[in-house]
Amino acid sequence: MASEKPQVMVTCTAPVNIAVIKYWGKRDEALILPINSSLSVTLHQDQLKTTTTAAISKDFTEDRIWLNGREEDVRQPRLQPLLLCLSARKGTAGDGDALPLSLSYKVHVASVNNFPTAAGLASSAAGYACLAYTLAQVYGVEGDLSEVARRGSGSACRSLYGGFVEWQMGKQADGTDSIAQQVAPEWHWPQLRVLVLVVSAEKKLTGSTVGMQTSVETSALLKFRAEAVVPARMTEMTRYIKERDFHGFAQLTMKDSNQFHATCLDTFPPISYLNDTSRRIIQLVHRFNAHHGQTKVAYTFDAGPNAVIFTLDDTVAEFVAAVRHSFPPTANGDKFLKGLQVIPSLLSDELKAALAMEPTPGGVQYIIATQVGPGPQVLDDPHVHLLGPDGLPQRVA
Ligand code: DP6
């Protein structure tokens, strides 16, 4: 018989993912089951991550959660199903030795992002993946956590793995076959680079959950997309990734982003996540590619105006220079570029002419340069815990 421990505390990190074949629409709202499969790229945690500490103790009197330093209500609708799903797994996790902790212990959770929340940067995906992963560590729950993470936010199940990840929609009514799995590991395509162009760090107007609900109810285009377009695109995108075919990958990424935003416009009342700067970025990418006579850069946009750009290492410096030229920083010029080091190259007069854009100062607030990265990690260093020994949030050095 295992003895009861007074307290267990675990800290983990989880990545942001960006879909190149988009998830938009549920066939089951309660279980969070999608109307189509989706595929994403996991971004590196050196630049974008959620860190979560979870602790259980016999001394805690209630479940509590702090997000980015602010206490939130644990009864919120996405948290409870996630916790319940985990409890169910906890109950079947194995024999008594695997479960040394009382199931009745209350849990404290603190979670922080190192990037703006709700700016269309998939913060909820990283957040719920991190929560599912950290709690699974605390309770000793093993195996696939897709279902647990998915209950928080659909796209979160794709943040459970590094590299390139698909979320298979599944067919079962109970969702047991609606799972995320890796298509290729993080080291598969070392030349691939990702630039997050932060257009607005403000909270979005229409959240994904409500937005996709209205789309499912009203958009015939979304139904067509899910049934007739996405299945073939999943196969194609997987092949492009496996073959490291940048042209194919980039073209399909842009087309799928555009189709997703078209379904938003086809929703009634319509939803628009892109703004003027987003549309200028789209134009910039197409003109940049046309100038080079090949697809060197791709864009994708989620439920917000920020652009995520895919390119290869030999093109980053020139494209960053093109962005800087089109959207000159108004203040903080030195902070315009964050993340991986990029030294913008000099733009040729031919390229400037080809871009043919009136500069929009301040349109892009800053760029985060990153790459493909690994899945969730357990941090072994006890100094990184976000909760103190008393189970309350503490400042991390
Ligand atoms: C546009 O996963 O945030 O980013 O399941 O309702 O929580 P819920 O939605 P969420 O939707 C993400 C939508 C998207 C596309 C994608 O990531 O595939």
Tab-separated table of N, CA, C and O in Angstrom, residues 227-300:
chain	number	residue	atom	x	y	z
A	227	GLU	N	-16.957	18.647	-45.576
A	227	GLU	CA	-17.243	17.355	-46.216
A	227	GLU	C	-16.436	17.115	-47.484
A	227	GLU	O	-15.948	16.011	-47.725
A	228	ALA	N	-16.289	18.159	-48.294
A	228	ALA	CA	-15.749	17.939	-49.639
A	228	ALA	C	-14.326	18.455	-49.841
A	228	ALA	O	-13.685	18.109	-50.825
A	229	VAL	N	-13.837	19.315	-48.943
A	229	VAL	CA	-12.517	19.908	-49.189
A	229	VAL	C	-11.447	19.378	-48.225
A	229	VAL	O	-10.366	18.964	-48.638
A	230	VAL	N	-11.757	19.405	-46.950
A	230	VAL	CA	-10.724	19.106	-45.951
A	230	VAL	C	-10.144	17.683	-46.053
A	230	VAL	O	-8.920	17.527	-45.927
A	231	PRO	N	-10.965	16.639	-46.277
A	231	PRO	CA	-10.354	15.299	-46.285
A	231	PRO	C	-9.175	15.178	-47.253
A	231	PRO	O	-8.100	14.688	-46.873
A	232	ALA	N	-9.331	15.681	-48.483
A	232	ALA	CA	-8.224	15.600	-49.449
A	232	ALA	C	-7.068	16.505	-49.023
A	232	ALA	O	-5.896	16.155	-49.195
A	233	ARG	N	-7.402	17.656	-48.448
A	233	ARG	CA	-6.344	18.582	-48.008
A	233	ARG	C	-5.489	17.976	-46.894
A	233	ARG	O	-4.286	18.230	-46.828
A	234	MET	N	-6.104	17.203	-46.011
A	234	MET	CA	-5.349	16.557	-44.928
A	234	MET	C	-4.290	15.622	-45.524
A	234	MET	O	-3.135	15.608	-45.088
A	235	THR	N	-4.693	14.856	-46.515
A	235	THR	CA	-3.770	13.909	-47.155
A	235	THR	C	-2.655	14.671	-47.870
A	235	THR	O	-1.470	14.339	-47.735
A	236	GLU	N	-3.064	15.710	-48.603
A	236	GLU	CA	-2.076	16.509	-49.359
A	236	GLU	C	-1.076	17.181	-48.418
A	236	GLU	O	0.122	17.128	-48.645
A	237	MET	N	-1.605	17.801	-47.364
A	237	MET	CA	-0.726	18.544	-46.450
A	237	MET	C	0.255	17.600	-45.762
A	237	MET	O	1.438	17.928	-45.600
A	238	THR	N	-0.227	16.422	-45.394
A	238	THR	CA	0.655	15.443	-44.759
A	238	THR	C	1.790	15.077	-45.715
A	238	THR	O	2.958	14.980	-45.304
A	239	ARG	N	1.456	14.899	-46.978
A	239	ARG	CA	2.489	14.544	-47.962
A	239	ARG	C	3.499	15.691	-48.121
A	239	ARG	O	4.705	15.466	-48.110
A	240	TYR	N	3.017	16.922	-48.223
A	240	TYR	CA	3.933	18.062	-48.379
A	240	TYR	C	4.903	18.142	-47.198
A	240	TYR	O	6.080	18.413	-47.370
A	241	ILE	N	4.373	17.899	-46.006
A	241	ILE	CA	5.223	17.975	-44.816
A	241	ILE	C	6.254	16.841	-44.854
A	241	ILE	O	7.449	17.081	-44.659
A	242	LYS	N	5.787	15.635	-45.112
A	242	LYS	CA	6.716	14.489	-45.119
A	242	LYS	C	7.813	14.680	-46.153
A	242	LYS	O	8.965	14.314	-45.927
A	243	GLU	N	7.445	15.278	-47.310
A	243	GLU	CA	8.436	15.474	-48.394
A	243	GLU	C	9.178	16.809	-48.285
A	243	GLU	O	9.964	17.150	-49.153
A	244	ARG	N	8.873	17.570	-47.255
A	244	ARG	CA	9.445	18.915	-47.060
A	244	ARG	C	9.294	19.741	-48.342
A	244	ARG	O	10.241	20.377	-48.810
A	245	ASP	N	8.104	19.696	-48.905
A	245	ASP	CA	7.808	20.408	-50.140
A	245	ASP	C	7.270	21.791	-49.751
A	245	ASP	O	6.076	21.944	-49.456
A	246	PHE	N	8.152	22.801	-49.709
A	246	PHE	CA	7.714	24.103	-49.211
A	246	PHE	C	6.666	24.734	-50.109
A	246	PHE	O	5.696	25.323	-49.611
A	247	HIS	N	6.848	24.628	-51.407
A	247	HIS	CA	5.878	25.228	-52.328
A	247	HIS	C	4.460	24.694	-52.047
A	247	HIS	O	3.509	25.461	-51.867
A	248	GLY	N	4.338	23.357	-51.987
A	248	GLY	CA	3.030	22.739	-51.748
A	248	GLY	C	2.480	23.121	-50.383
A	248	GLY	O	1.309	23.504	-50.245
A	249	PHE	N	3.346	23.036	-49.370
A	249	PHE	CA	2.962	23.362	-47.993
A	249	PHE	C	2.456	24.808	-47.905
A	249	PHE	O	1.405	25.095	-47.325
A	250	ALA	N	3.212	25.715	-48.516
A	250	ALA	CA	2.906	27.145	-48.419
A	250	ALA	C	1.610	27.486	-49.152
A	250	ALA	O	0.752	28.199	-48.616
A	251	GLN	N	1.460	26.955	-50.357
A	251	GLN	CA	0.256	27.243	-51.134
A	251	GLN	C	-0.999	26.755	-50.421
A	251	GLN	O	-1.992	27.468	-50.317
A	252	LEU	N	-0.929	25.533	-49.915
A	252	LEU	CA	-2.116	24.964	-49.267
A	252	LEU	C	-2.412	25.669	-47.942
A	252	LEU	O	-3.577	25.863	-47.578
A	253	THR	N	-1.361	26.062	-47.235
A	253	THR	CA	-1.547	26.802	-45.975
A	253	THR	C	-2.328	28.096	-46.243
A	253	THR	O	-3.288	28.418	-45.533
A	254	MET	N	-1.919	28.823	-47.279
A	254	MET	CA	-2.595	30.093	-47.590
A	254	MET	C	-4.032	29.846	-48.031
A	254	MET	O	-4.951	30.534	-47.602
A	255	LYS	N	-4.212	28.842	-48.892
A	255	LYS	CA	-5.568	28.562	-49.383
A	255	LYS	C	-6.497	28.170	-48.236
A	255	LYS	O	-7.664	28.545	-48.216
A	256	ASP	N	-5.966	27.374	-47.301
A	256	ASP	CA	-6.840	26.929	-46.218
A	256	ASP	C	-7.188	28.074	-45.271
A	256	ASP	O	-8.319	28.167	-44.783
A	257	SER	N	-6.223	28.963	-45.027
A	257	SER	CA	-6.518	30.135	-44.210
A	257	SER	C	-7.587	30.984	-44.912
A	257	SER	O	-8.565	31.403	-44.289
A	258	ASN	N	-7.410	31.185	-46.205
A	258	ASN	CA	-8.383	31.998	-46.941
A	258	ASN	C	-9.769	31.365	-46.919
A	258	ASN	O	-10.777	32.047	-46.782
A	259	GLN	N	-9.814	30.036	-47.043
A	259	GLN	CA	-11.134	29.395	-47.046
A	259	GLN	C	-11.803	29.496	-45.674
A	259	GLN	O	-13.009	29.717	-45.577
A	260	PHE	N	-10.997	29.362	-44.631
A	260	PHE	CA	-11.547	29.519	-43.280
A	260	PHE	C	-12.160	30.922	-43.127
A	260	PHE	O	-13.295	31.072	-42.650
A	261	HIS	N	-11.429	31.952	-43.579
A	261	HIS	CA	-11.963	33.315	-43.434
A	261	HIS	C	-13.144	33.561	-44.365
A	261	HIS	O	-14.019	34.376	-44.056
A	262	ALA	N	-13.187	32.807	-45.467
A	262	ALA	CA	-14.352	32.894	-46.352
A	262	ALA	C	-15.581	32.306	-45.652
A	262	ALA	O	-16.686	32.835	-45.765
A	263	THR	N	-15.386	31.224	-44.898
A	263	THR	CA	-16.536	30.649	-44.174
A	263	THR	C	-17.008	31.620	-43.080
A	263	THR	O	-18.188	31.663	-42.764
A	264	CYS	N	-16.076	32.395	-42.553
A	264	CYS	CA	-16.463	33.396	-41.542
A	264	CYS	C	-17.340	34.464	-42.190
A	264	CYS	O	-18.330	34.902	-41.605
A	265	LEU	N	-17.006	34.864	-43.388
A	265	LEU	CA	-17.790	35.868	-44.112
A	265	LEU	C	-19.128	35.279	-44.562
A	265	LEU	O	-20.127	35.980	-44.688
A	266	ASP	N	-19.143	33.956	-44.766
A	266	ASP	CA	-20.366	33.263	-45.193
A	266	ASP	C	-21.293	33.002	-43.996
A	266	ASP	O	-22.439	32.596	-44.156
A	267	THR	N	-20.767	33.224	-42.812
A	267	THR	CA	-21.552	33.060	-41.577
A	267	THR	C	-22.534	34.237	-41.490
A	267	THR	O	-22.246	35.312	-41.981
A	268	PHE	N	-23.691	34.010	-40.883
A	268	PHE	CA	-24.678	35.082	-40.821
A	268	PHE	C	-25.178	35.278	-39.401
A	268	PHE	O	-25.720	34.335	-38.834
A	269	PRO	N	-24.991	36.465	-38.803
A	269	PRO	CA	-24.284	37.624	-39.329
A	269	PRO	C	-22.799	37.317	-39.542
A	269	PRO	O	-22.237	36.471	-38.821
A	270	PRO	N	-22.170	37.987	-40.511
A	270	PRO	CA	-20.786	37.644	-40.862
A	270	PRO	C	-19.786	37.968	-39.757
A	270	PRO	O	-20.010	38.861	-38.950
A	271	ILE	N	-18.700	37.206	-39.778
A	271	ILE	CA	-17.626	37.435	-38.806
A	271	ILE	C	-16.402	37.847	-39.601
A	271	ILE	O	-16.075	37.217	-40.612
A	272	SER	N	-15.716	38.904	-39.153
A	272	SER	CA	-14.446	39.196	-39.831
A	272	SER	C	-13.341	39.355	-38.807
A	272	SER	O	-13.417	40.180	-37.896
A	273	TYR	N	-12.368	38.500	-38.932
A	273	TYR	CA	-11.235	38.530	-38.008
A	273	TYR	C	-10.078	39.329	-38.583
A	273	TYR	O	-9.212	39.782	-37.855
A	274	LEU	N	-10.029	39.457	-39.903
A	274	LEU	CA	-8.913	40.164	-40.534
A	274	LEU	C	-9.199	41.658	-40.532
A	274	LEU	O	-10.349	42.077	-40.643
A	275	ASN	N	-8.151	42.457	-40.426
A	275	ASN	CA	-8.330	43.902	-40.566
A	275	ASN	C	-7.503	44.399	-41.756
A	275	ASN	O	-6.920	43.593	-42.501
A	276	ASP	N	-7.446	45.729	-41.930
A	276	ASP	CA	-6.736	46.282	-43.098
A	276	ASP	C	-5.270	45.847	-43.122
A	276	ASP	O	-4.722	45.546	-44.180
A	277	THR	N	-4.655	45.817	-41.949
A	277	THR	CA	-3.237	45.413	-41.911
A	277	THR	C	-3.096	43.953	-42.316
A	277	THR	O	-2.175	43.602	-43.066
A	278	SER	N	-4.018	43.087	-41.850
A	278	SER	CA	-3.957	41.670	-42.238
A	278	SER	C	-4.007	41.565	-43.761
A	278	SER	O	-3.246	40.812	-44.369
A	279	ARG	N	-4.930	42.313	-44.361
A	279	ARG	CA	-5.081	42.238	-45.826
A	279	ARG	C	-3.849	42.783	-46.541
A	279	ARG	O	-3.445	42.281	-47.584
A	280	ARG	N	-3.209	43.792	-45.967
A	280	ARG	CA	-1.969	44.308	-46.563
A	280	ARG	C	-0.854	43.262	-46.472
A	280	ARG	O	-0.027	43.141	-47.365
A	281	ILE	N	-0.844	42.518	-45.378
A	281	ILE	CA	0.174	41.460	-45.226
A	281	ILE	C	-0.045	40.383	-46.302
A	281	ILE	O	0.916	39.893	-46.910
A	282	ILE	N	-1.302	40.051	-46.549
A	282	ILE	CA	-1.625	39.053	-47.583
A	282	ILE	C	-1.089	39.533	-48.935
A	282	ILE	O	-0.417	38.785	-49.668
A	283	GLN	N	-1.329	40.815	-49.218
A	283	GLN	CA	-0.863	41.394	-50.482
A	283	GLN	C	0.673	41.392	-50.549
A	283	GLN	O	1.260	41.048	-51.574
A	284	LEU	N	1.275	41.751	-49.432
A	284	LEU	CA	2.744	41.780	-49.364
A	284	LEU	C	3.326	40.410	-49.689
A	284	LEU	O	4.277	40.289	-50.472
A	285	VAL	N	2.754	39.367	-49.093
A	285	VAL	CA	3.265	38.007	-49.314
A	285	VAL	C	3.129	37.627	-50.794
A	285	VAL	O	4.077	37.122	-51.404
A	286	HIS	N	1.977	37.889	-51.367
A	286	HIS	CA	1.782	37.508	-52.773
A	286	HIS	C	2.713	38.290	-53.700
A	286	HIS	O	3.264	37.726	-54.646
A	287	ARG	N	2.909	39.575	-53.399
A	287	ARG	CA	3.809	40.370	-54.254
A	287	ARG	C	5.261	39.919	-54.087
A	287	ARG	O	6.026	39.894	-55.043
A	288	PHE	N	5.637	39.594	-52.861
A	288	PHE	CA	6.990	39.107	-52.566
A	288	PHE	C	7.241	37.816	-53.355
A	288	PHE	O	8.268	37.660	-54.019
A	289	ASN	N	6.278	36.903	-53.301
A	289	ASN	CA	6.416	35.631	-54.026
A	289	ASN	C	6.450	35.861	-55.539
A	289	ASN	O	7.253	35.242	-56.252
A	290	ALA	N	5.591	36.751	-56.016
A	290	ALA	CA	5.532	37.016	-57.462
A	290	ALA	C	6.869	37.595	-57.944
A	290	ALA	O	7.386	37.207	-58.995
A	291	HIS	N	7.441	38.484	-57.140
A	291	HIS	CA	8.727	39.085	-57.500
A	291	HIS	C	9.805	38.012	-57.663
A	291	HIS	O	10.644	38.080	-58.552
A	292	HIS	N	9.772	37.016	-56.780
A	292	HIS	CA	10.785	35.952	-56.824
A	292	HIS	C	10.423	34.844	-57.807
A	292	HIS	O	11.226	33.944	-58.032
A	293	GLY	N	9.214	34.882	-58.315
A	293	GLY	CA	8.798	33.855	-59.266
A	293	GLY	C	8.650	32.487	-58.618
A	293	GLY	O	8.646	31.461	-59.301
A	294	GLN	N	8.536	32.446	-57.298
A	294	GLN	CA	8.289	31.181	-56.589
A	294	GLN	C	7.691	31.460	-55.215
A	294	GLN	O	7.810	32.585	-54.694
A	295	THR	N	7.075	30.438	-54.642
A	295	THR	CA	6.436	30.620	-53.334
A	295	THR	C	7.485	30.502	-52.239
A	295	THR	O	7.897	29.400	-51.874
A	296	LYS	N	7.903	31.666	-51.723
A	296	LYS	CA	8.954	31.660	-50.696
A	296	LYS	C	8.387	31.910	-49.304
A	296	LYS	O	9.068	31.697	-48.307
A	297	VAL	N	7.153	32.403	-49.241
A	297	VAL	CA	6.548	32.794	-47.969
A	297	VAL	C	5.066	32.436	-47.997
A	297	VAL	O	4.436	32.521	-49.050
A	298	ALA	N	4.532	32.024	-46.831
A	298	ALA	CA	3.086	31.765	-46.722
A	298	ALA	C	2.547	32.463	-45.483
A	298	ALA	O	3.277	32.663	-44.508
A	299	TYR	N	1.264	32.820	-45.527
A	299	TYR	CA	0.607	33.410	-44.350
A	299	TYR	C	-0.508	32.491	-43.895
A	299	TYR	O	-1.048	31.699	-44.684
A	300	THR	N	-0.846	32.616	-42.618
A	300	THR	CA	-2.076	32.003	-42.121
A	300	THR	C	-2.591	32.861	-40.981
A	300	THR	O	-1.803	33.470	-40.244
